[in-house]
XYZ file of C-alpha atoms in Angstrom:
405
model
C 0.000 0.000 0.000
C 2.741 2.446 0.899
C 4.331 2.028 -2.524
C 1.137 3.017 -4.296
C 0.879 6.435 -5.904
C -1.514 8.838 -4.144
C -4.176 10.561 -6.261
C -4.070 14.165 -5.039
C -7.131 15.443 -6.960
C -9.478 12.818 -5.553
C -10.750 11.801 -2.119
C -13.663 9.892 -0.617
C -15.808 10.210 2.480
C -19.197 9.352 3.908
C -22.024 11.598 2.770
C -23.439 11.825 6.306
C -21.778 11.334 9.675
C -24.875 9.934 11.397
C -27.840 7.689 10.549
C -30.953 6.811 12.535
C -32.624 3.399 12.240
C -35.893 2.226 13.752
C -36.124 -0.746 16.062
C -36.202 -3.970 14.074
C -34.323 -2.593 11.036
C -32.320 -5.266 9.258
C -29.883 -3.091 7.312
C -28.563 0.434 6.884
C -27.880 1.942 3.448
C -24.653 3.960 3.673
C -23.680 6.456 0.959
C -20.048 7.233 0.071
C -19.127 10.310 -1.967
C -16.154 11.191 -4.161
C -14.620 14.679 -3.892
C -12.208 16.610 -6.088
C -11.601 17.417 -9.736
C -11.546 13.735 -10.771
C -14.696 12.749 -8.849
C -16.814 12.001 -11.908
C -13.964 10.829 -14.129
C -12.460 8.007 -12.084
C -13.764 4.763 -10.613
C -12.914 4.140 -6.963
C -13.034 0.973 -4.911
C -13.216 1.484 -1.141
C -13.063 -0.781 1.886
C -14.914 -0.137 5.158
C -14.819 -1.732 8.583
C -18.001 -2.080 10.613
C -17.217 -1.714 14.324
C -19.326 -2.134 17.430
C -19.598 0.466 20.171
C -16.418 -0.878 21.755
C -14.416 -0.375 18.557
C -14.118 -4.059 17.653
C -14.289 -4.728 13.897
C -17.173 -7.075 13.130
C -17.503 -6.954 9.343
C -15.564 -5.739 6.312
C -17.548 -4.164 3.470
C -16.555 -3.020 -0.022
C -18.145 -0.366 -2.211
C -17.474 0.610 -5.811
C -17.977 4.201 -6.983
C -18.133 4.117 -10.765
C -16.789 6.748 -13.150
C -19.522 9.164 -14.190
C -21.096 9.159 -10.728
C -20.089 10.994 -7.555
C -21.824 8.602 -5.157
C -21.845 4.929 -4.304
C -23.742 3.006 -1.641
C -23.651 -0.292 0.212
C -25.846 -2.046 2.753
C -24.617 -2.749 6.271
C -26.506 -5.664 7.852
C -27.836 -5.093 11.359
C -27.782 -8.115 13.636
C -31.083 -9.226 15.112
C -29.798 -8.635 18.628
C -28.628 -5.078 17.887
C -31.808 -4.135 16.015
C -33.926 -4.892 19.067
C -31.962 -2.723 21.510
C -32.967 0.941 21.592
C -29.949 3.191 22.041
C -27.581 0.677 20.445
C -24.962 2.314 18.244
C -22.216 1.086 15.964
C -20.138 2.807 13.337
C -18.619 2.285 9.908
C -15.090 3.452 9.115
C -13.434 4.000 5.741
C -10.001 2.379 5.924
C -8.719 2.137 2.358
C -9.606 3.389 -1.137
C -7.969 3.121 -4.549
C -8.698 4.155 -8.104
C -9.347 1.342 -10.557
C -8.519 1.298 -14.249
C -7.458 -1.983 -15.808
C -9.929 -4.882 -15.740
C -8.463 -7.942 -14.034
C -10.373 -11.197 -13.553
C -9.582 -13.079 -10.357
C -11.209 -16.036 -8.727
C -11.457 -14.795 -5.171
C -11.135 -11.833 -2.875
C -8.322 -12.874 -0.565
C -6.175 -9.776 -0.289
C -7.130 -6.389 1.088
C -4.357 -4.690 -0.872
C -5.576 -6.100 -4.171
C -9.173 -4.974 -3.624
C -10.024 -7.349 -6.429
C -12.569 -10.047 -7.021
C -14.456 -11.476 -9.941
C -14.766 -8.777 -12.532
C -13.097 -6.119 -10.384
C -10.582 -3.601 -11.666
C -6.881 -3.404 -10.995
C -5.852 -0.693 -8.472
C -4.004 2.259 -10.006
C -3.477 4.750 -7.175
C -4.396 5.195 -3.541
C -7.175 7.687 -2.789
C -7.155 9.988 0.225
C -9.938 9.641 2.799
C -11.504 12.867 4.112
C -10.598 12.897 7.803
C -13.859 14.506 8.945
C -15.905 12.144 6.744
C -14.101 8.872 7.486
C -16.647 7.607 10.031
C -20.412 7.423 10.240
C -22.417 6.379 13.296
C -25.594 4.278 13.094
C -28.054 4.695 15.970
C -30.961 2.390 16.783
C -33.778 4.615 18.008
C -37.161 4.077 19.573
C -40.113 5.233 17.442
C -40.682 8.070 19.900
C -37.057 9.155 19.523
C -37.140 8.966 15.734
C -40.441 10.476 14.499
C -41.971 9.094 11.343
C -41.781 11.138 8.161
C -39.037 12.749 6.055
C -38.409 15.627 8.455
C -37.087 19.081 7.580
C -33.664 20.607 6.912
C -32.086 23.542 8.714
C -28.690 25.011 9.567
C -27.446 23.864 12.952
C -26.583 27.473 13.853
C -27.496 30.733 12.191
C -24.107 32.464 12.342
C -20.450 31.455 12.355
C -17.218 33.448 12.540
C -13.911 32.339 11.083
C -10.458 33.895 11.177
C -9.089 34.181 7.638
C -5.483 33.302 6.860
C -3.061 35.514 4.960
C -1.008 32.564 3.692
C -3.529 29.914 2.661
C -7.160 29.327 1.851
C -9.460 28.197 4.642
C -12.216 25.631 4.181
C -15.189 26.303 6.426
C -17.602 23.423 7.045
C -21.202 24.474 7.660
C -23.386 21.814 9.269
C -26.980 21.111 8.286
C -29.255 18.910 10.362
C -32.445 17.024 9.646
C -35.123 17.312 12.337
C -38.578 15.813 12.801
C -37.898 12.536 11.006
C -35.326 10.716 8.906
C -37.332 8.563 6.503
C -36.709 8.815 2.785
C -34.373 11.073 0.843
C -34.415 14.862 1.178
C -32.750 17.453 -1.057
C -32.231 21.191 -0.945
C -30.149 23.688 -2.899
C -27.598 26.109 -1.472
C -25.775 29.181 -2.774
C -23.423 31.818 -1.389
C -24.489 35.477 -1.526
C -22.172 38.453 -1.082
C -22.757 41.180 1.477
C -19.783 43.299 2.586
C -17.500 40.401 1.552
C -16.873 40.189 -2.195
C -17.433 36.943 -4.076
C -14.281 35.342 -5.543
C -12.094 37.802 -3.659
C -12.951 37.178 -0.009
C -14.701 33.843 -0.534
C -15.194 31.407 -3.379
C -18.667 31.426 -4.894
C -20.367 28.083 -4.366
C -23.720 26.504 -5.128
C -25.111 23.009 -5.401
C -27.525 20.440 -4.035
C -27.348 18.867 -0.573
C -28.685 15.298 -0.375
C -29.847 13.583 2.814
C -30.111 9.818 2.158
C -32.678 7.716 3.973
C -31.830 7.725 7.682
C -29.168 10.445 7.433
C -29.598 13.283 9.928
C -26.694 15.616 9.150
C -24.719 16.995 6.229
C -21.996 19.591 5.673
C -21.420 22.314 3.098
C -17.828 23.276 2.321
C -17.227 27.000 1.806
C -13.759 28.252 0.921
C -12.407 31.495 2.395
C -9.680 32.991 0.228
C -6.396 34.441 1.457
C -6.700 37.922 2.944
C -4.204 40.669 3.625
C -3.602 41.725 7.213
C -5.043 45.205 6.603
C -8.438 44.007 5.371
C -11.414 44.668 7.610
C -13.931 42.185 8.955
C -16.620 41.309 6.412
C -19.490 38.898 5.968
C -21.498 36.948 3.413
C -24.482 34.597 3.489
C -25.182 30.995 2.563
C -28.823 30.519 1.551
C -30.804 27.304 1.353
C -33.623 27.014 -1.189
C -36.215 24.430 -2.135
C -35.637 21.984 -4.968
C -39.393 21.503 -5.327
C -41.551 24.414 -4.111
C -44.620 22.153 -3.961
C -42.931 19.903 -1.385
C -41.072 22.243 1.009
C -38.395 20.619 3.165
C -36.746 23.680 4.731
C -37.355 25.440 8.029
C -37.514 29.010 6.712
C -36.308 30.684 9.905
C -33.143 28.561 9.862
C -32.355 28.459 6.128
C -29.821 31.319 6.123
C -26.302 31.170 7.522
C -24.290 34.334 8.177
C -20.526 33.846 7.797
C -18.317 36.499 9.417
C -14.745 36.707 8.120
C -12.500 37.892 10.933
C -9.039 39.411 10.678
C -6.330 39.603 13.345
C -6.619 42.648 15.598
C -3.279 42.258 17.374
C 0.213 43.086 16.093
C -1.116 45.126 13.169
C 1.211 47.838 11.819
C 0.057 51.451 11.691
C -0.005 51.452 7.883
C -2.223 48.383 7.940
C -4.560 50.066 10.429
C -4.943 53.035 8.065
C -5.640 50.728 5.114
C -8.127 48.771 7.235
C -9.996 51.990 8.071
C -10.130 52.876 4.364
C -11.274 49.341 3.509
C -14.020 49.588 6.122
C -15.249 52.841 4.608
C -15.171 52.039 0.876
C -14.461 48.268 0.536
C -11.294 48.076 -1.568
C -12.106 44.571 -2.791
C -15.344 45.801 -4.316
C -13.526 48.680 -5.994
C -10.941 46.311 -7.461
C -13.728 44.080 -8.743
C -15.395 47.180 -10.203
C -12.175 48.059 -12.044
C -12.137 44.625 -13.622
C -15.817 44.940 -14.535
C -15.216 48.360 -16.098
C -12.407 46.964 -18.241
C -14.681 44.102 -19.290
C -17.271 46.664 -20.489
C -14.782 47.938 -23.074
C -13.901 44.400 -24.128
C -17.600 43.605 -24.533
C -18.085 46.787 -26.589
C -15.477 45.541 -29.058
C -17.291 42.228 -29.585
C -20.066 41.960 -32.190
C -22.308 39.847 -29.925
C -22.767 39.160 -26.223
C -20.526 36.436 -24.829
C -16.848 35.544 -25.069
C -14.379 35.313 -27.956
C -15.829 31.989 -29.121
C -19.267 33.578 -29.548
C -17.692 36.498 -31.422
C -16.011 34.095 -33.839
C -19.424 32.663 -34.741
C -21.055 36.078 -35.384
C -22.882 36.511 -38.691
C -22.203 39.145 -41.376
C -25.271 41.105 -40.290
C -24.077 41.162 -36.685
C -20.656 42.416 -37.757
C -22.209 45.197 -39.893
C -24.435 46.326 -37.011
C -21.439 46.133 -34.699
C -19.361 48.599 -36.755
C -22.336 50.960 -37.107
C -22.970 51.054 -33.349
C -19.313 50.759 -32.217
C -18.875 54.508 -31.422
C -21.967 54.435 -29.187
C -20.944 51.164 -27.532
C -17.528 52.600 -26.676
C -19.131 55.864 -25.557
C -21.450 54.175 -23.068
C -18.673 51.838 -21.872
C -17.315 54.867 -20.000
C -20.236 54.639 -17.552
C -18.791 52.995 -14.413
C -20.288 49.741 -13.077
C -22.612 49.683 -10.067
C -19.894 48.439 -7.677
C -18.699 51.989 -6.952
C -20.277 53.927 -4.059
C -23.260 51.635 -3.885
C -24.219 52.325 -7.524
C -24.576 56.092 -7.123
C -21.595 56.861 -9.361
C -23.164 54.770 -12.135
C -26.508 56.539 -11.601
C -25.145 60.075 -11.964
C -22.886 59.159 -14.886
C -25.894 57.602 -16.624
C -27.876 60.830 -16.130
C -25.048 62.853 -17.668
C -24.732 60.497 -20.636
C -28.502 60.546 -21.180
C -28.334 64.351 -21.229
C -25.539 64.258 -23.800
C -27.455 61.853 -26.033
C -30.595 63.981 -25.674
C -28.680 67.100 -26.740
C -27.231 65.281 -29.766
C -30.654 63.990 -30.778
C -32.144 67.466 -30.373
C -29.464 69.107 -32.539
C -29.736 66.432 -35.229
C -33.517 66.730 -35.255
C -33.267 70.524 -35.566
C -30.867 70.163 -38.505
C -33.202 67.690 -40.247
C -36.178 70.014 -39.661
C -34.213 72.958 -41.037
C -33.223 71.011 -44.166
C -36.816 69.837 -44.745
C -38.314 73.209 -43.732
C -40.276 71.654 -40.871
C -41.104 73.833 -37.813
C -39.377 72.900 -34.560
C -42.721 72.149 -32.890
C -43.597 69.550 -35.542
C -40.070 68.106 -35.404
C -40.345 67.739 -31.615
C -43.589 65.719 -31.688
C -42.547 63.524 -34.623
C -38.826 62.922 -35.176
C -37.644 63.587 -31.610
C -40.575 61.720 -30.048
C -39.965 58.760 -32.341
C -36.260 58.716 -31.560
C -36.781 58.760 -27.785
C -39.763 56.416 -27.568
C -38.548 53.577 -29.773
C -35.507 52.768 -27.563
C -37.823 52.677 -24.522
C -40.168 50.354 -26.365
C -37.341 47.960 -27.270
C -35.924 48.123 -23.714
C -39.355 47.292 -22.274
C -39.731 44.374 -24.684
C -36.318 42.967 -23.721
C -37.092 43.324 -19.999
C -40.468 41.607 -20.428
C -38.953 38.718 -22.388
C -36.126 38.247 -19.848
C -38.591 38.172 -16.942
């Protein structure tokens, strides 16, 4: 085992750290999950030990997590004696996992290191086991202790605080619990939302689906805090839970939002850092830096014939290119309006008013010139040409907004 290569972009762990079973249950279905960049690209074969409350290994189980899937499951048999004792608990521990690539046919499963068997694959590299997900506990509960029904999902606590590191990223594990029952599978969606903390600068944007298998009563969401300079101020963001199916709500609304406070060291901070921290508290330097990048992207977008990236621009039609060159001066002109990330959007608001005034003046002068050339009075020009030129853009903008909604 020690000579095996370790796959650094792949790890495994139990989906839930605790399961509840009713009295008389004959088996527990345990779910194992793959993590990392290679989770859906690589098959993994894992070995688990089933241990009693005293830590003695009673059974060895194997589970195969196929390529293309992030999850695998296996059934742990519950002895008749244990299933009849309320309060009985035992646990399952992941002890070894490997990737599998080459198909090797063997006649028996005699060696733990081979992790083979009829039709099994040949091990290629050892897979890391998530330390906080290496064990799961199975509890035998009385019916009164384990209410019937699927239950509901909530955050264990409504607010957490975490000190950010200046040298490395920090992974914060947010715990969800299932209350009021544990029968059947429950799902909910989650997503991070910025507040004073800026997405992808103070924390990594994350979203996904949390799955509670049958009997599982807890789950965790991993949120990554990015490296922060010593002068940065304390900030916060939110993690929101949402329903997968609105017709079958599974969330406790009052406990579906988690506030994450990002703390910074307050001791041994240099005077220059204290000044920068005060400035950051007042105007949020991360948000300004993100606004600078967004402003630059506005000019890049103005130079493209269609919305999207360079690949979309390469597929633009002749008509789109012709319209692009006709409107390019206006696109570049309006790209000078700053994004809404500055001063809470007020800078963008006042710049937009100024640019609207400039466009209005240009339209008025052009309309007056056309009226002069055609010998049309200014009053007639105002209610025809000018009105048409100002109303049509509003009509198209309203149509686009209605279609998008």
